[in-house]
C-alpha atoms as a PDB file:
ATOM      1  CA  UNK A   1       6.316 -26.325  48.834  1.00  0.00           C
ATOM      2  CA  UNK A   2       7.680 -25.892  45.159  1.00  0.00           C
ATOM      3  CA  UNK A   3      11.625 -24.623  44.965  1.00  0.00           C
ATOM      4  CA  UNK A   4      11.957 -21.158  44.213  1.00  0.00           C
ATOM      5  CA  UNK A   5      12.487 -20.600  40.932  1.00  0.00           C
ATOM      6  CA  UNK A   6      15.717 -18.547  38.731  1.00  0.00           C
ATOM      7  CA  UNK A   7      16.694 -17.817  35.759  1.00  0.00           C
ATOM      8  CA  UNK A   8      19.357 -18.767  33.368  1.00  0.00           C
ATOM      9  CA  UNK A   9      20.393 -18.374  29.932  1.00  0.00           C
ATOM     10  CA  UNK A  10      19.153 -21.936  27.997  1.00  0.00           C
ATOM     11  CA  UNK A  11      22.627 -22.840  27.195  1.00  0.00           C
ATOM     12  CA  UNK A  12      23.832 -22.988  30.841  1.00  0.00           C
ATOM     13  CA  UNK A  13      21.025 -25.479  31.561  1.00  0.00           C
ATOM     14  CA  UNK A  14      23.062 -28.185  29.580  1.00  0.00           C
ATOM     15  CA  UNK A  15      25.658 -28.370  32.042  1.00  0.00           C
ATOM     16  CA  UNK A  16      25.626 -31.208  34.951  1.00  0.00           C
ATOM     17  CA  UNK A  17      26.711 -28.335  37.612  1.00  0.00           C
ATOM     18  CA  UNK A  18      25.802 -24.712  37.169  1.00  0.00           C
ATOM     19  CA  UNK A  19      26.783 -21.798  38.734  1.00  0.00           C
ATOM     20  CA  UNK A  20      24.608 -19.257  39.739  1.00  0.00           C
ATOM     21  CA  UNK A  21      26.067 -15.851  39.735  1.00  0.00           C
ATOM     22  CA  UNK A  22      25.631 -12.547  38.773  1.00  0.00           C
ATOM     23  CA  UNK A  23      21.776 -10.970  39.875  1.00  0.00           C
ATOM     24  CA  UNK A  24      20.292 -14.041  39.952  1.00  0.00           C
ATOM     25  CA  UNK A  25      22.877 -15.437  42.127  1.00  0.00           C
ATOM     26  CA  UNK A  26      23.072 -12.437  43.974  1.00  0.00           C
ATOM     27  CA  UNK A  27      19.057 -13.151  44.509  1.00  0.00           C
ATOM     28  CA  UNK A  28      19.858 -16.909  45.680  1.00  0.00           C
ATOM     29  CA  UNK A  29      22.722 -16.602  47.937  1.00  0.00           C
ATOM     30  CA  UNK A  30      21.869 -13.060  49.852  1.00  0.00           C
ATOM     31  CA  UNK A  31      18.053 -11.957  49.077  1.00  0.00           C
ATOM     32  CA  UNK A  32      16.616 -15.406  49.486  1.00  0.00           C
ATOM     33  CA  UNK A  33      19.854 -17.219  51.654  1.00  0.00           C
ATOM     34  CA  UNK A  34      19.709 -20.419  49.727  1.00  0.00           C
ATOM     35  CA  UNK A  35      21.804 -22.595  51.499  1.00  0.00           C
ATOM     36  CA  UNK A  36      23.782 -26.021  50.669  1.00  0.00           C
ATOM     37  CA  UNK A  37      21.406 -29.349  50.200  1.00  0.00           C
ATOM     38  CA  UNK A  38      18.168 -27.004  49.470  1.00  0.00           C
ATOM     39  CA  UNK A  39      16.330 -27.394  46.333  1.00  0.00           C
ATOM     40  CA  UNK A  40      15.935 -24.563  43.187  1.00  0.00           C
ATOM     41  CA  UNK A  41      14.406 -24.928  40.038  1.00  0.00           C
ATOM     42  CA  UNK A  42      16.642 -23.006  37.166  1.00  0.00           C
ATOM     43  CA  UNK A  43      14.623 -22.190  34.294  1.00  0.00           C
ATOM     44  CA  UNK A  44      15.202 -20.582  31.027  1.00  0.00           C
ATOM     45  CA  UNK A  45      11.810 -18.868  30.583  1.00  0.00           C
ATOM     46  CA  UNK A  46      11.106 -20.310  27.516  1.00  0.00           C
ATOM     47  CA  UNK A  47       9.661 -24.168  28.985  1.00  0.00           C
ATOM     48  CA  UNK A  48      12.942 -25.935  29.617  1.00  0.00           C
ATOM     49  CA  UNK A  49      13.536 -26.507  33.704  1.00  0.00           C
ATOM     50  CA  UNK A  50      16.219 -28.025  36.034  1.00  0.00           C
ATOM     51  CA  UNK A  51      15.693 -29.742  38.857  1.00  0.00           C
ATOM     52  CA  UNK A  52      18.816 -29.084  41.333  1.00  0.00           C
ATOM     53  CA  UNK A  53      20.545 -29.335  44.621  1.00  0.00           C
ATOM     54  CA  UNK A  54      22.662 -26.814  46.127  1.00  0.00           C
ATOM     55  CA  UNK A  55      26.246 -28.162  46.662  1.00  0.00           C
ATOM     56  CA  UNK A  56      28.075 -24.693  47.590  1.00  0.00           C
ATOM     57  CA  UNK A  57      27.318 -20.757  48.574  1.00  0.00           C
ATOM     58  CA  UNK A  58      28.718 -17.929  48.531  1.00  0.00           C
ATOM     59  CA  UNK A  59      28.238 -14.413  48.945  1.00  0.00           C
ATOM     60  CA  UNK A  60      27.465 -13.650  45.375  1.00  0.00           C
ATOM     61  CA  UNK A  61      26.145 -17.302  43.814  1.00  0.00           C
ATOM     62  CA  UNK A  62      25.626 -20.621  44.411  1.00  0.00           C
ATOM     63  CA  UNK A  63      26.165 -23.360  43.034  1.00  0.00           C
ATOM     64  CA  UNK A  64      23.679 -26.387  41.657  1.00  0.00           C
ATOM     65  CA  UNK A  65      23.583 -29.924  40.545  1.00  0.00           C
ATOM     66  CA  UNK A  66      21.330 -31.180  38.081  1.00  0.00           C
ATOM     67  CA  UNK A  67      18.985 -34.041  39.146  1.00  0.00           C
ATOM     68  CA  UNK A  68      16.831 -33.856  36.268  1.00  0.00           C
ATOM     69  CA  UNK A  69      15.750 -31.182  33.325  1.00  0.00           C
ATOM     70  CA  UNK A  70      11.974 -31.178  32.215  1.00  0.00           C
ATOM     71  CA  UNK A  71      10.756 -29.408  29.516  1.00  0.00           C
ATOM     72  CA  UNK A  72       7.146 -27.872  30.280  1.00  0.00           C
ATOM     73  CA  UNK A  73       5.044 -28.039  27.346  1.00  0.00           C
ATOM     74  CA  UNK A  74       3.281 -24.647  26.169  1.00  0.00           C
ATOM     75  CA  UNK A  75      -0.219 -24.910  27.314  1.00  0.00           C
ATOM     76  CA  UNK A  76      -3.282 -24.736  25.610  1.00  0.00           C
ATOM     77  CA  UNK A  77      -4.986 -22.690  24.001  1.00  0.00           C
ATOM     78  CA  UNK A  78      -2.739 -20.025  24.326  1.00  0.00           C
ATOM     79  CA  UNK A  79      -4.183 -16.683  26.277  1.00  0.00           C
ATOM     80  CA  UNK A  80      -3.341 -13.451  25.315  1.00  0.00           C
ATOM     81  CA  UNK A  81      -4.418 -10.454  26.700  1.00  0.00           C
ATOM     82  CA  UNK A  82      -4.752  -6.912  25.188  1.00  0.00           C
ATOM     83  CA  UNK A  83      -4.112  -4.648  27.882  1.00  0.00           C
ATOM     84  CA  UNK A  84      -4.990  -0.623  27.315  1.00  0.00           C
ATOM     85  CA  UNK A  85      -2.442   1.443  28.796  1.00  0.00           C
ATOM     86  CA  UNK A  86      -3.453   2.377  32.562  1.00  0.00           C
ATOM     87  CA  UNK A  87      -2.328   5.466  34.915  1.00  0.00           C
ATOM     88  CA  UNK A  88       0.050   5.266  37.467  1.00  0.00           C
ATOM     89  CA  UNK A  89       1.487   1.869  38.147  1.00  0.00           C
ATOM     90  CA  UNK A  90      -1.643  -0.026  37.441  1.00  0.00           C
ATOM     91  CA  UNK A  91      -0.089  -1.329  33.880  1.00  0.00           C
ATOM     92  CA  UNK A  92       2.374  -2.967  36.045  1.00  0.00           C
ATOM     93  CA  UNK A  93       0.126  -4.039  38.480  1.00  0.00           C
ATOM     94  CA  UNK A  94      -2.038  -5.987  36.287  1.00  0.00           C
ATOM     95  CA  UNK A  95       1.076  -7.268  34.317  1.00  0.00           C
ATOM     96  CA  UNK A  96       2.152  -8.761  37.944  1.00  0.00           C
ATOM     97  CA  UNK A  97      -1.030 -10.367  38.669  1.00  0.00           C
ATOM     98  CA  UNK A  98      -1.445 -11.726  34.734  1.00  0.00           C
ATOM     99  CA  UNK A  99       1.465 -13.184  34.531  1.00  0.00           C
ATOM    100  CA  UNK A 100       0.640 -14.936  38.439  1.00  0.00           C
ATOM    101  CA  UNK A 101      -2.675 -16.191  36.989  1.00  0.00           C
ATOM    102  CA  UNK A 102      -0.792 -17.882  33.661  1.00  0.00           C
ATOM    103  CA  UNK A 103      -1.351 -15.380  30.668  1.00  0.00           C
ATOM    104  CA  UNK A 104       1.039 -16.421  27.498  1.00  0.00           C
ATOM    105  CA  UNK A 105       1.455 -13.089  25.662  1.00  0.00           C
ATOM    106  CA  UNK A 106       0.679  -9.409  27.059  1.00  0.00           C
ATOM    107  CA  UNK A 107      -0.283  -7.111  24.552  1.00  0.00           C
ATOM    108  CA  UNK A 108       0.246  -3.671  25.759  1.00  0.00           C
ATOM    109  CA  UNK A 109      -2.249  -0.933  23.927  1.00  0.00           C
ATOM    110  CA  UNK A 110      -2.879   2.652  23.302  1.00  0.00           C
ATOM    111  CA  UNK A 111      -6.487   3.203  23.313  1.00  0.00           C
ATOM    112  CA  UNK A 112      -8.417   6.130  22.420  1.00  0.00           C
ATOM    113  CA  UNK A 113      -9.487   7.112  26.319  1.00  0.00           C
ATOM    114  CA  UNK A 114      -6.058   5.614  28.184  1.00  0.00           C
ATOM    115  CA  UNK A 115      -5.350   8.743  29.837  1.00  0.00           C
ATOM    116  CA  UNK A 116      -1.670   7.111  29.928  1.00  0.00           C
ATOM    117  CA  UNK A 117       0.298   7.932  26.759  1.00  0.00           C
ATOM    118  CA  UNK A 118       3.910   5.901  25.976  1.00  0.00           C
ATOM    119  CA  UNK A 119       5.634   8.616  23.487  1.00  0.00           C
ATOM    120  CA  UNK A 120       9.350   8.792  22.879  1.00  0.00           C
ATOM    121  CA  UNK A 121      11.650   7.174  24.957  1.00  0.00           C
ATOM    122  CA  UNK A 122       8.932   7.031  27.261  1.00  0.00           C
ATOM    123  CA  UNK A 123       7.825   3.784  25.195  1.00  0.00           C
ATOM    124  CA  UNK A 124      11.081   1.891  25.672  1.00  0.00           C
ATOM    125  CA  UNK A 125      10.826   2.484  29.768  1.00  0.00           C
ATOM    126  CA  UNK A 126       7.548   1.254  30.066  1.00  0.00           C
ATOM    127  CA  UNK A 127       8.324  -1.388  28.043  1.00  0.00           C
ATOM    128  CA  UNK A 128      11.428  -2.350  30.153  1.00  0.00           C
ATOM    129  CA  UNK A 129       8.948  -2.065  33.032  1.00  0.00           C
ATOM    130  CA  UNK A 130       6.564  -4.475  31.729  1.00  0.00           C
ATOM    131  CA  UNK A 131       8.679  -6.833  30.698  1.00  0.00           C
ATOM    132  CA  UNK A 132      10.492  -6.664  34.132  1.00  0.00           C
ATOM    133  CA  UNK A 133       7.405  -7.369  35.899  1.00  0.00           C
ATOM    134  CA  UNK A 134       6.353  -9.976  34.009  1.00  0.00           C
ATOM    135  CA  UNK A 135      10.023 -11.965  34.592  1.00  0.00           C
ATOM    136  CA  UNK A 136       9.636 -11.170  38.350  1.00  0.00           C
ATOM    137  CA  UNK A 137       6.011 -12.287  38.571  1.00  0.00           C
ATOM    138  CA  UNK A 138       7.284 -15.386  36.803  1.00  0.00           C
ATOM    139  CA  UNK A 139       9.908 -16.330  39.191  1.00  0.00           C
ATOM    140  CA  UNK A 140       7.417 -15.841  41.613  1.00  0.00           C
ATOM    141  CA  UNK A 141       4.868 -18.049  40.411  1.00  0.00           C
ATOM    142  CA  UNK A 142       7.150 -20.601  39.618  1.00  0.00           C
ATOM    143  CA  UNK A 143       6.481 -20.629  35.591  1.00  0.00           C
ATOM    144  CA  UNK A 144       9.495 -22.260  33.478  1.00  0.00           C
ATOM    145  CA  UNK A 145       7.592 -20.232  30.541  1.00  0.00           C
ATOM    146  CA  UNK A 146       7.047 -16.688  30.901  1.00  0.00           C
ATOM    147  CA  UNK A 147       4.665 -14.774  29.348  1.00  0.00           C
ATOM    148  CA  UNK A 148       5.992 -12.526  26.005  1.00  0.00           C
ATOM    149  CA  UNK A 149       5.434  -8.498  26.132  1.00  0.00           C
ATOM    150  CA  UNK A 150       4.824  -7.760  22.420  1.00  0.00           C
ATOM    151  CA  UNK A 151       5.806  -3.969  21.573  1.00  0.00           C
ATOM    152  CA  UNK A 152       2.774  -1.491  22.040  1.00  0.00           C
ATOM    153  CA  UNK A 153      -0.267  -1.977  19.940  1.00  0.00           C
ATOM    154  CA  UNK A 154      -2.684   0.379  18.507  1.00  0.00           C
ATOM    155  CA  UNK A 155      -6.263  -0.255  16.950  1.00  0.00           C
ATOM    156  CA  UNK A 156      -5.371  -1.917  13.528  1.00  0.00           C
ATOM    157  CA  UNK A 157      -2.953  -3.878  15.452  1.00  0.00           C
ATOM    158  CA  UNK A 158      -5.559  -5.367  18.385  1.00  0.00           C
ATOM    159  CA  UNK A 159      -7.817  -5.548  14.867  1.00  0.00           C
ATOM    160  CA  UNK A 160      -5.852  -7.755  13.336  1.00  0.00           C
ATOM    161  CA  UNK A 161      -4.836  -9.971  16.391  1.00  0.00           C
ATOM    162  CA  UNK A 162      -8.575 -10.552  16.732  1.00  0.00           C
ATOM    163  CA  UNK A 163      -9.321 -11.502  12.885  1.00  0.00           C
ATOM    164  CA  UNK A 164      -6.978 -14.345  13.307  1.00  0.00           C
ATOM    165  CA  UNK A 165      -7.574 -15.366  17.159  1.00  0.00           C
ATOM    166  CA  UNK A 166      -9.508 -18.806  17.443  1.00  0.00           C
ATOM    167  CA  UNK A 167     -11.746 -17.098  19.674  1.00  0.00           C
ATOM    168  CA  UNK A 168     -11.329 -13.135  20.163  1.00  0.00           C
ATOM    169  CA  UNK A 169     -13.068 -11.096  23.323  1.00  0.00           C
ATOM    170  CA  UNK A 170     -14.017  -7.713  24.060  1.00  0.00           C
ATOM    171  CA  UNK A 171     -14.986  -7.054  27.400  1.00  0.00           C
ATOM    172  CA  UNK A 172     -17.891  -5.091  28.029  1.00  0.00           C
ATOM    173  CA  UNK A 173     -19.864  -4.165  30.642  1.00  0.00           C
ATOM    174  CA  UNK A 174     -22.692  -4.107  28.148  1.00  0.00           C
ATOM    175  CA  UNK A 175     -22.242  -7.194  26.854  1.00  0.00           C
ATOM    176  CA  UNK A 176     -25.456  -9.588  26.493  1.00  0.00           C
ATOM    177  CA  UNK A 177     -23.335 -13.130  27.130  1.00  0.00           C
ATOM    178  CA  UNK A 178     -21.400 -14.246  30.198  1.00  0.00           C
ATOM    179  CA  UNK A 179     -17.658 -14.846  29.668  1.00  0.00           C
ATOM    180  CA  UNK A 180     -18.439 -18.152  31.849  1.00  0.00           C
ATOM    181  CA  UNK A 181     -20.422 -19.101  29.565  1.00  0.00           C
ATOM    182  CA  UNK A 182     -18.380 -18.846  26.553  1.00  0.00           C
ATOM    183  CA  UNK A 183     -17.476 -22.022  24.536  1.00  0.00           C
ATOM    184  CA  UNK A 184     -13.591 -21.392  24.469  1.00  0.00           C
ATOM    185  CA  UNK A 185     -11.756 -23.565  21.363  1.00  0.00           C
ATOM    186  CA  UNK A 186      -8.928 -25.936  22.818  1.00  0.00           C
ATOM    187  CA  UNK A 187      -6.825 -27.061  19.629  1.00  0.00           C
ATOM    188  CA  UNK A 188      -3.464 -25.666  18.936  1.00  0.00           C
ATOM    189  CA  UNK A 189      -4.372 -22.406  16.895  1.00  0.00           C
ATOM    190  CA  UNK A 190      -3.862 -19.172  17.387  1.00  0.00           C
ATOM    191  CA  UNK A 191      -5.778 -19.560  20.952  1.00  0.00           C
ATOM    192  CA  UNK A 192      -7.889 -16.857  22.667  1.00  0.00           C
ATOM    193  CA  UNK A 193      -7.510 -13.397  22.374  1.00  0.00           C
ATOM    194  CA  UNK A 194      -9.305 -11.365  24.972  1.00  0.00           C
ATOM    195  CA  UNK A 195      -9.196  -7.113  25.410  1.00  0.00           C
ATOM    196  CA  UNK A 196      -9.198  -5.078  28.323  1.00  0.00           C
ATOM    197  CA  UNK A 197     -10.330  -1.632  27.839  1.00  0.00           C
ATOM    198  CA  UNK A 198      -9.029   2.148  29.183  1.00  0.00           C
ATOM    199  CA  UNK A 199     -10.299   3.524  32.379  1.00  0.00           C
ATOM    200  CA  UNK A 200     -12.910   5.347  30.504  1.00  0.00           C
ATOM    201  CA  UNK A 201     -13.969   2.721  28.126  1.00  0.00           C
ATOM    202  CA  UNK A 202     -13.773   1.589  24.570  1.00  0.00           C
ATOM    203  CA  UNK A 203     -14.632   4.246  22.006  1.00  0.00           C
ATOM    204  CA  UNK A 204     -17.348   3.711  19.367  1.00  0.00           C
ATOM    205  CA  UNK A 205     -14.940   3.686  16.655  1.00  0.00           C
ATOM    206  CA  UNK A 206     -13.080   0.528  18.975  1.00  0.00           C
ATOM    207  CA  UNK A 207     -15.653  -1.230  19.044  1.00  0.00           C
ATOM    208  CA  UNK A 208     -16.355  -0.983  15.784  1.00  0.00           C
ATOM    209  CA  UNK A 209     -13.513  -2.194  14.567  1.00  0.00           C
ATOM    210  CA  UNK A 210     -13.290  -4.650  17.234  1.00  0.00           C
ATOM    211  CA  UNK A 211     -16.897  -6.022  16.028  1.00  0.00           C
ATOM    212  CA  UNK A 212     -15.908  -5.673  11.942  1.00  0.00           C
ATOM    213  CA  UNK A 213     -12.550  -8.504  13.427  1.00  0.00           C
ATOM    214  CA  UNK A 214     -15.114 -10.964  14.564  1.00  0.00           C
ATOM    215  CA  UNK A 215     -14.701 -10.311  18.286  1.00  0.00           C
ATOM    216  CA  UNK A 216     -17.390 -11.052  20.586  1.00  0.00           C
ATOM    217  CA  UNK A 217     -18.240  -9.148  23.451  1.00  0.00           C
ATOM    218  CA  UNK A 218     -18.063 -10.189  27.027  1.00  0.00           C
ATOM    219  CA  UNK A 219     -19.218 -10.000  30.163  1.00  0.00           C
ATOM    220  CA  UNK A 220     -17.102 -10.726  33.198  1.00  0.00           C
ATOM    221  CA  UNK A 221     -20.051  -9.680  35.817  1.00  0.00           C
ATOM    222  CA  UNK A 222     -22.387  -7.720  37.579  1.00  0.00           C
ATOM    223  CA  UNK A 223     -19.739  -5.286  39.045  1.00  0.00           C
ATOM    224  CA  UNK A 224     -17.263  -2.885  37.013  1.00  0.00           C
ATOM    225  CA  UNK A 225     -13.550  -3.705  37.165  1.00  0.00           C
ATOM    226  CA  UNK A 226     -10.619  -1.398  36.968  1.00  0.00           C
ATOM    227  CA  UNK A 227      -8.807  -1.718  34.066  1.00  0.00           C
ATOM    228  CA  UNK A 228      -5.876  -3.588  36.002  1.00  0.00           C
ATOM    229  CA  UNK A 229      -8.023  -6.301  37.619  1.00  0.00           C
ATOM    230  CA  UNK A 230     -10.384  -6.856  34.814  1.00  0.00           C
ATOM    231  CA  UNK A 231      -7.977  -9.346  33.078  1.00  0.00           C
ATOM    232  CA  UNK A 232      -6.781 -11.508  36.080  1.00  0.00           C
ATOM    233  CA  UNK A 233     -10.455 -11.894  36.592  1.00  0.00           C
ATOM    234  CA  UNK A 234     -11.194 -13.022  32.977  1.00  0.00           C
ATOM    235  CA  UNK A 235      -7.872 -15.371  33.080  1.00  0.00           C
ATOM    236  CA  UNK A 236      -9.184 -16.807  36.193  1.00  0.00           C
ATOM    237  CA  UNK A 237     -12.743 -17.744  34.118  1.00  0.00           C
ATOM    238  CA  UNK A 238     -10.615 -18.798  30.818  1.00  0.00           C
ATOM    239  CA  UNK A 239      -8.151 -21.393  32.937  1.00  0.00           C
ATOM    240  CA  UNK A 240     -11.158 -23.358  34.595  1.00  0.00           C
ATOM    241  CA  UNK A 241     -13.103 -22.665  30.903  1.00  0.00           C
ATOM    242  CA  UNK A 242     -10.513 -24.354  29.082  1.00  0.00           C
ATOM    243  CA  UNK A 243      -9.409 -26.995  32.054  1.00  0.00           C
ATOM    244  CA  UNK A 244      -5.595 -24.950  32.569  1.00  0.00           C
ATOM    245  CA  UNK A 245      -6.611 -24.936  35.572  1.00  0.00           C
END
């Protein structure tokens, strides 16, 4: 089994011993009981990870030895996902599983038929949320590199993202090709740039612009996704597509 995973500022990582404390060490020494001579990876979240072994405990950190420090390379192509707004907890939800299934940027986005609307300060508590999930989902899928939640999106924004993608995807439910079947670039551009529509679909004037960026439209399969699966389900295709996975 791989160590569990935290997280530290990238400075600390220089240091031959490193002390664990505040919430993270909190995490380690009473959530998860590390104990002395176990294993943990501390990572920085942007690639760089160290290899350690717990010397000491205590009630509120631990502390580790580096053995060795690795720095994961950023895979390729890079996946992002445009994800429309979703009731409930369902953003978060599909955040969680994204970020478990190896997405590199989230893209959170208003479309015309979310029925969920991020206004105010409303927009920097979701955001918090999202982000949040995505460091927790993370740790728990062992990823030195977490994914980055860009600030919410609207139409021109997912417009442009898609003009400049290597490969950009819509998916549709009335789309004509398979997103299996897709030839997916692998060089070191701007990588793939799929979208994830509301709960009650794209709009025509969506689409539209989605089709005037040079997106192609996709579909995932016979059966309708929510919003909040649909894009672990397409991740899943575009990691054995591109050989991620």
């Amino acid at each position: 089994m791989t160590p569990p995973v935290f997280l530290v500022d990238t400075a600390d990582l220089a240091a031959d011993t490193i002390t664990l404390a505040g919430p993270e060490g909190h995490h380690a020494a009473v959530v998860r009981r590390i104990r002395a001579g176990e294993t943990v990876d501390l990572a920085d979240g942007l690639g760089l990870r160290a290899r350690c072994t717990v010397v000491d405990t205590a009630k509120d950190h631990i502390v580790c030895r580096v053995l060795e420090r690795v720095d994961d390379p950023a895979p390729r192509p890079r996946l992002t996902v445009v994800q429309a707004l979703a009731k409930g907890d369902r953003g978060e939800t599909a955040v969680e599983m994204m970020t478990e299934a190896g997405v590199d940027v989230i893209v959170p986005w208003t479309a015309e038929r979310s029925i969920t609307r991020w206004k105010g300060d409303r927009t920097a508590k979701s955001l918090a949320k999202w982000r949040a999930t995505a460091r927790e989902a993370g740790k728990q899928a062992r990823r030195a590199r977490l994914p980055e939640v860009t600030d919410l999106a609207d139409r021109t924004a997912v417009a442009d993202l898609l003009a400049t993608a290597d490969l950009g995807l819509v998916l549709h439910e009335d789309a004509d090709r398979r997103l299996s079947e897709m030839t997916v670039p692998a060089g070191d551009g701007t990588g793939v740039v799929l979208v994830v529509g509301p709960e009650g679909g794209f709009s025509d004037a969506e689409l539209d612009a989605f089709d005037r960026a040079g997106a192609v439209r996709a579909l995932l399969g016979p059966s309708v996704l929510r919003t909040s699966t649909a894009g672990v389900a397409a991740l899943a295709v575009l990691q054995t597509r591109t050989g991620r996975w």
